[in-house]
Amino acid sequence: VTYTINNPPDPPTINVSDQTVEEGKTLTFKPTASDPDLSTVAFSARGLPPWLTFNPATFAFDPAANISSQTATGTVPFDVSTGPDATIEVTFTATDPTGLQASKVAKITVKNTNRPSKFNPVTPATVREGQVLKLPFKAIDPDNDKLTYTKTGGLGNFDAATLIYTLDLTNQLDVAQEGKTDEDKAII
C-alpha cells in the first residue's frame, strides 16, 4: 500500500495600506501579495471610485521575493471643500491559481484643502483729472469660504461692503505729480 500525502494549497496573503490624498492631486500606490505555494496571484478590486483605476497592465511579479504587485492610480476630480474629508473603502483581493483568495479593505481618504481665491478680471480703465472712476471688484473662492476685502496704499478708496473701488479726481490739482502720466490722467 502506498500513501501519498499531498500538501494542500495555502491561500495568498495581501498587503495594502490605507491611503490619503488631497483633493485634485494624483494618488498612486501598489497593493502587494505573496503566495506560500510560490504561485503568481491575480489581483482584483471592488468599490473603486470612477477616478481610480486598477490596471492589469501594471502587474509585476518578483519570483525571488515571491511578491506580486499591481499599481492603483488616479487623480481626485471631486471636491470635498464644502464638508469634511471624504473616505472611500476599497476591497483588494489576491487570488492564487487554485482559486484561494485573500482580501483586505483599504480606506482612501480625500483631504479637503484650502485653495486660493481668485479675482475676476478687471478691464483696464483710464480716468481724466476732474472725473470719478468706479470699478467693481469681486473674487471667487473655490472652497466657498467667506472672503474679506481690503485695500492698502495707492490712490482711491475701496468700499468692502459694495466691492467698489472709487478714484475721485475732481479735487486733484496735479495727478502727474503723483506718478501718473503727463496728460493728467490716472491709469488703473
mmCIF file of C-alpha atoms in Angstrom:
data_model
loop_
_atom_site.group_PDB
_atom_site.id
_atom_site.type_symbol
_atom_site.label_atom_id
_atom_site.label_comp_id
_atom_site.label_asym_id
_atom_site.label_seq_id
_atom_site.Cartn_x
_atom_site.Cartn_y
_atom_site.Cartn_z
ATOM 1 C CA VAL A 1 0.000 0.000 0.000
ATOM 2 C CA THR A 2 1.382 3.390 -0.980
ATOM 3 C CA TYR A 3 0.142 6.517 0.639
ATOM 4 C CA THR A 4 0.628 9.880 -0.987
ATOM 5 C CA ILE A 5 0.277 12.912 1.201
ATOM 6 C CA ASN A 6 -0.470 15.996 -0.784
ATOM 7 C CA ASN A 7 0.303 19.332 0.675
ATOM 8 C CA PRO A 8 -2.955 21.308 0.353
ATOM 9 C CA PRO A 9 -2.552 24.721 -1.213
ATOM 10 C CA ASP A 10 -2.362 27.688 1.093
ATOM 11 C CA PRO A 11 -4.150 30.965 0.388
ATOM 12 C CA PRO A 12 -2.151 34.010 -0.621
ATOM 13 C CA THR A 13 -1.641 36.981 1.647
ATOM 14 C CA ILE A 14 -2.278 40.561 0.582
ATOM 15 C CA ASN A 15 -0.808 43.780 1.884
ATOM 16 C CA VAL A 16 -2.335 47.169 1.174
ATOM 17 C CA SER A 17 -2.374 50.153 3.482
ATOM 18 C CA ASP A 18 -4.821 52.997 3.948
ATOM 19 C CA GLN A 19 -4.115 55.949 1.666
ATOM 20 C CA THR A 20 -4.531 59.719 1.965
ATOM 21 C CA VAL A 21 -4.622 62.212 -0.914
ATOM 22 C CA GLU A 22 -5.509 65.907 -1.216
ATOM 23 C CA GLU A 23 -8.411 66.812 -3.473
ATOM 24 C CA GLY A 24 -7.236 67.500 -7.029
ATOM 25 C CA LYS A 25 -3.983 65.529 -6.548
ATOM 26 C CA THR A 26 -2.906 62.196 -8.035
ATOM 27 C CA LEU A 27 -2.833 59.072 -5.884
ATOM 28 C CA THR A 28 -0.620 56.116 -6.814
ATOM 29 C CA PHE A 29 0.025 53.077 -4.637
ATOM 30 C CA LYS A 30 0.885 49.376 -5.004
ATOM 31 C CA PRO A 31 -1.006 46.642 -3.194
ATOM 32 C CA THR A 32 1.263 43.593 -2.877
ATOM 33 C CA ALA A 33 0.582 39.898 -2.327
ATOM 34 C CA SER A 34 2.525 36.710 -1.860
ATOM 35 C CA ASP A 35 1.593 33.052 -2.082
ATOM 36 C CA PRO A 36 3.181 30.436 0.192
ATOM 37 C CA ASP A 37 2.968 27.943 -2.692
ATOM 38 C CA LEU A 38 5.098 30.303 -4.830
ATOM 39 C CA SER A 39 2.262 30.833 -7.301
ATOM 40 C CA THR A 40 1.646 34.044 -9.158
ATOM 41 C CA VAL A 41 -1.502 35.718 -7.863
ATOM 42 C CA ALA A 42 -4.135 37.727 -9.685
ATOM 43 C CA PHE A 43 -5.450 40.976 -8.255
ATOM 44 C CA SER A 44 -8.907 42.496 -8.288
ATOM 45 C CA ALA A 45 -10.609 45.409 -6.566
ATOM 46 C CA ARG A 46 -14.204 46.188 -5.566
ATOM 47 C CA GLY A 47 -15.611 49.557 -4.634
ATOM 48 C CA LEU A 48 -13.225 51.622 -6.749
ATOM 49 C CA PRO A 49 -14.365 55.197 -7.305
ATOM 50 C CA PRO A 50 -14.603 56.116 -11.017
ATOM 51 C CA TRP A 51 -11.423 58.222 -10.853
ATOM 52 C CA LEU A 52 -9.220 55.373 -9.546
ATOM 53 C CA THR A 53 -8.018 52.633 -11.897
ATOM 54 C CA PHE A 54 -6.506 49.285 -11.044
ATOM 55 C CA ASN A 55 -4.878 48.277 -14.308
ATOM 56 C CA PRO A 56 -3.734 44.689 -15.003
ATOM 57 C CA ALA A 57 -1.053 46.136 -17.298
ATOM 58 C CA THR A 58 0.807 47.392 -14.211
ATOM 59 C CA PHE A 59 1.035 43.917 -12.656
ATOM 60 C CA ALA A 60 4.515 42.841 -11.545
ATOM 61 C CA PHE A 61 5.877 39.610 -10.037
ATOM 62 C CA ASP A 62 9.240 39.187 -8.360
ATOM 63 C CA PRO A 63 9.881 35.417 -8.100
ATOM 64 C CA ALA A 64 12.952 35.887 -5.898
ATOM 65 C CA ALA A 65 10.912 37.689 -3.273
ATOM 66 C CA ASN A 66 7.668 35.854 -4.122
ATOM 67 C CA ILE A 67 5.825 39.150 -4.203
ATOM 68 C CA SER A 68 3.303 40.256 -6.776
ATOM 69 C CA SER A 69 2.185 43.866 -7.062
ATOM 70 C CA GLN A 70 -0.172 45.953 -9.091
ATOM 71 C CA THR A 71 -0.500 49.727 -9.303
ATOM 72 C CA ALA A 72 -3.627 51.667 -8.465
ATOM 73 C CA THR A 73 -3.581 55.223 -9.737
ATOM 74 C CA GLY A 74 -5.939 58.128 -10.312
ATOM 75 C CA THR A 75 -6.430 61.883 -9.959
ATOM 76 C CA VAL A 76 -9.071 63.011 -7.496
ATOM 77 C CA PRO A 77 -11.523 65.123 -9.523
ATOM 78 C CA PHE A 78 -14.170 65.692 -6.911
ATOM 79 C CA ASP A 79 -14.443 68.486 -4.428
ATOM 80 C CA VAL A 80 -14.769 67.930 -0.680
ATOM 81 C CA SER A 81 -14.486 71.651 0.057
ATOM 82 C CA THR A 82 -18.000 72.053 1.402
ATOM 83 C CA GLY A 83 -17.566 69.435 4.093
ATOM 84 C CA PRO A 84 -15.098 67.298 5.951
ATOM 85 C CA ASP A 85 -12.634 64.909 4.372
ATOM 86 C CA ALA A 86 -14.199 62.088 2.341
ATOM 87 C CA THR A 87 -13.295 58.433 2.922
ATOM 88 C CA ILE A 88 -13.829 55.624 0.418
ATOM 89 C CA GLU A 89 -13.394 51.935 1.258
ATOM 90 C CA VAL A 90 -11.966 49.694 -1.472
ATOM 91 C CA THR A 91 -11.599 45.916 -1.151
ATOM 92 C CA PHE A 92 -8.462 44.481 -2.787
ATOM 93 C CA THR A 93 -8.321 40.714 -3.412
ATOM 94 C CA ALA A 94 -5.428 38.399 -4.342
ATOM 95 C CA THR A 95 -6.376 35.044 -5.911
ATOM 96 C CA ASP A 96 -3.973 32.149 -6.474
ATOM 97 C CA PRO A 97 -4.269 29.658 -9.397
ATOM 98 C CA THR A 98 -6.286 27.219 -7.233
ATOM 99 C CA GLY A 99 -8.909 29.894 -6.511
ATOM 100 C CA LEU A 100 -7.896 30.580 -2.910
ATOM 101 C CA GLN A 101 -8.194 34.246 -2.022
ATOM 102 C CA ALA A 102 -7.155 36.844 0.491
ATOM 103 C CA SER A 103 -8.859 40.220 0.723
ATOM 104 C CA LYS A 104 -8.139 43.435 2.558
ATOM 105 C CA VAL A 105 -10.048 46.709 2.783
ATOM 106 C CA ALA A 106 -8.090 49.909 2.301
ATOM 107 C CA LYS A 107 -9.535 53.269 3.281
ATOM 108 C CA ILE A 108 -8.762 56.076 0.848
ATOM 109 C CA THR A 109 -9.198 59.467 2.478
ATOM 110 C CA VAL A 110 -9.522 62.549 0.287
ATOM 111 C CA LYS A 111 -8.419 65.590 2.300
ATOM 112 C CA ASN A 112 -10.119 68.937 1.990
ATOM 113 C CA THR A 113 -7.616 71.647 1.020
ATOM 114 C CA ASN A 114 -7.866 75.417 1.161
ATOM 115 C CA ARG A 115 -7.366 76.593 -2.394
ATOM 116 C CA PRO A 116 -6.543 80.265 -3.145
ATOM 117 C CA SER A 117 -9.202 82.776 -4.086
ATOM 118 C CA LYS A 118 -9.032 84.476 -7.482
ATOM 119 C CA PHE A 119 -10.180 87.918 -8.574
ATOM 120 C CA ASN A 120 -12.481 88.189 -11.547
ATOM 121 C CA PRO A 121 -10.723 90.005 -14.405
ATOM 122 C CA VAL A 122 -10.874 93.807 -14.301
ATOM 123 C CA THR A 123 -10.808 95.755 -17.539
ATOM 124 C CA PRO A 124 -8.071 98.418 -17.608
ATOM 125 C CA ALA A 125 -9.552 101.893 -17.243
ATOM 126 C CA THR A 126 -8.407 105.477 -17.743
ATOM 127 C CA VAL A 127 -9.769 108.479 -15.842
ATOM 128 C CA ARG A 128 -9.004 112.107 -16.532
ATOM 129 C CA GLU A 129 -8.478 114.783 -13.926
ATOM 130 C CA GLY A 130 -11.835 116.096 -12.738
ATOM 131 C CA GLN A 131 -13.609 112.760 -13.235
ATOM 132 C CA VAL A 132 -14.620 109.904 -10.934
ATOM 133 C CA LEU A 133 -13.835 106.303 -11.776
ATOM 134 C CA LYS A 134 -15.750 103.433 -10.159
ATOM 135 C CA LEU A 135 -14.687 99.829 -10.692
ATOM 136 C CA PRO A 136 -16.380 96.741 -9.291
ATOM 137 C CA PHE A 137 -14.118 94.084 -7.792
ATOM 138 C CA LYS A 138 -15.080 90.540 -6.915
ATOM 139 C CA ALA A 139 -13.159 87.404 -6.096
ATOM 140 C CA ILE A 140 -14.274 83.788 -6.230
ATOM 141 C CA ASP A 141 -13.214 81.232 -3.644
ATOM 142 C CA PRO A 142 -13.275 77.634 -4.970
ATOM 143 C CA ASP A 143 -13.919 76.364 -1.419
ATOM 144 C CA ASN A 144 -16.828 78.771 -0.869
ATOM 145 C CA ASP A 145 -15.006 80.376 2.074
ATOM 146 C CA LYS A 146 -16.253 83.800 3.184
ATOM 147 C CA LEU A 147 -13.930 86.448 1.754
ATOM 148 C CA THR A 148 -12.765 89.693 3.352
ATOM 149 C CA TYR A 149 -11.660 92.537 1.087
ATOM 150 C CA THR A 150 -9.156 95.278 1.978
ATOM 151 C CA LYS A 151 -7.131 97.864 0.062
ATOM 152 C CA THR A 152 -3.693 99.036 1.116
ATOM 153 C CA GLY A 153 -1.848 102.038 -0.280
ATOM 154 C CA GLY A 154 -2.237 103.926 -3.508
ATOM 155 C CA LEU A 155 -4.872 106.334 -4.762
ATOM 156 C CA GLY A 156 -8.586 105.877 -4.371
ATOM 157 C CA ASN A 157 -10.852 104.149 -1.922
ATOM 158 C CA PHE A 158 -12.347 100.714 -1.735
ATOM 159 C CA ASP A 159 -15.750 100.055 -0.177
ATOM 160 C CA ALA A 160 -15.642 96.492 1.123
ATOM 161 C CA ALA A 161 -19.440 96.456 1.581
ATOM 162 C CA THR A 162 -20.219 97.236 -2.082
ATOM 163 C CA LEU A 163 -16.929 95.916 -3.545
ATOM 164 C CA ILE A 164 -16.497 99.169 -5.500
ATOM 165 C CA TYR A 165 -13.148 100.904 -5.950
ATOM 166 C CA THR A 166 -13.510 104.660 -6.429
ATOM 167 C CA LEU A 167 -10.879 107.034 -7.763
ATOM 168 C CA ASP A 168 -12.107 110.611 -7.412
ATOM 169 C CA LEU A 169 -10.000 113.117 -9.337
ATOM 170 C CA THR A 170 -12.460 116.011 -9.157
ATOM 171 C CA ASN A 171 -10.385 117.786 -6.478
ATOM 172 C CA GLN A 172 -6.923 116.793 -7.687
ATOM 173 C CA LEU A 173 -4.693 119.681 -8.780
ATOM 174 C CA ASP A 174 -1.948 117.730 -10.479
ATOM 175 C CA VAL A 175 -2.214 113.981 -10.906
ATOM 176 C CA ALA A 176 1.110 113.912 -12.760
ATOM 177 C CA GLN A 177 2.916 114.762 -9.513
ATOM 178 C CA GLU A 178 1.585 111.516 -8.031
ATOM 179 C CA GLY A 179 3.480 109.415 -10.555
ATOM 180 C CA LYS A 180 0.896 109.378 -13.340
ATOM 181 C CA THR A 181 1.181 110.462 -16.978
ATOM 182 C CA ASP A 182 1.801 113.995 -18.242
ATOM 183 C CA GLU A 183 -1.748 114.109 -19.609
ATOM 184 C CA ASP A 184 -3.131 114.406 -16.067
ATOM 185 C CA LYS A 185 -4.781 111.030 -16.118
ATOM 186 C CA ALA A 186 -4.514 108.029 -13.868
ATOM 187 C CA ILE A 187 -4.244 104.579 -15.386
ATOM 188 C CA ILE A 188 -5.607 101.763 -13.232
#
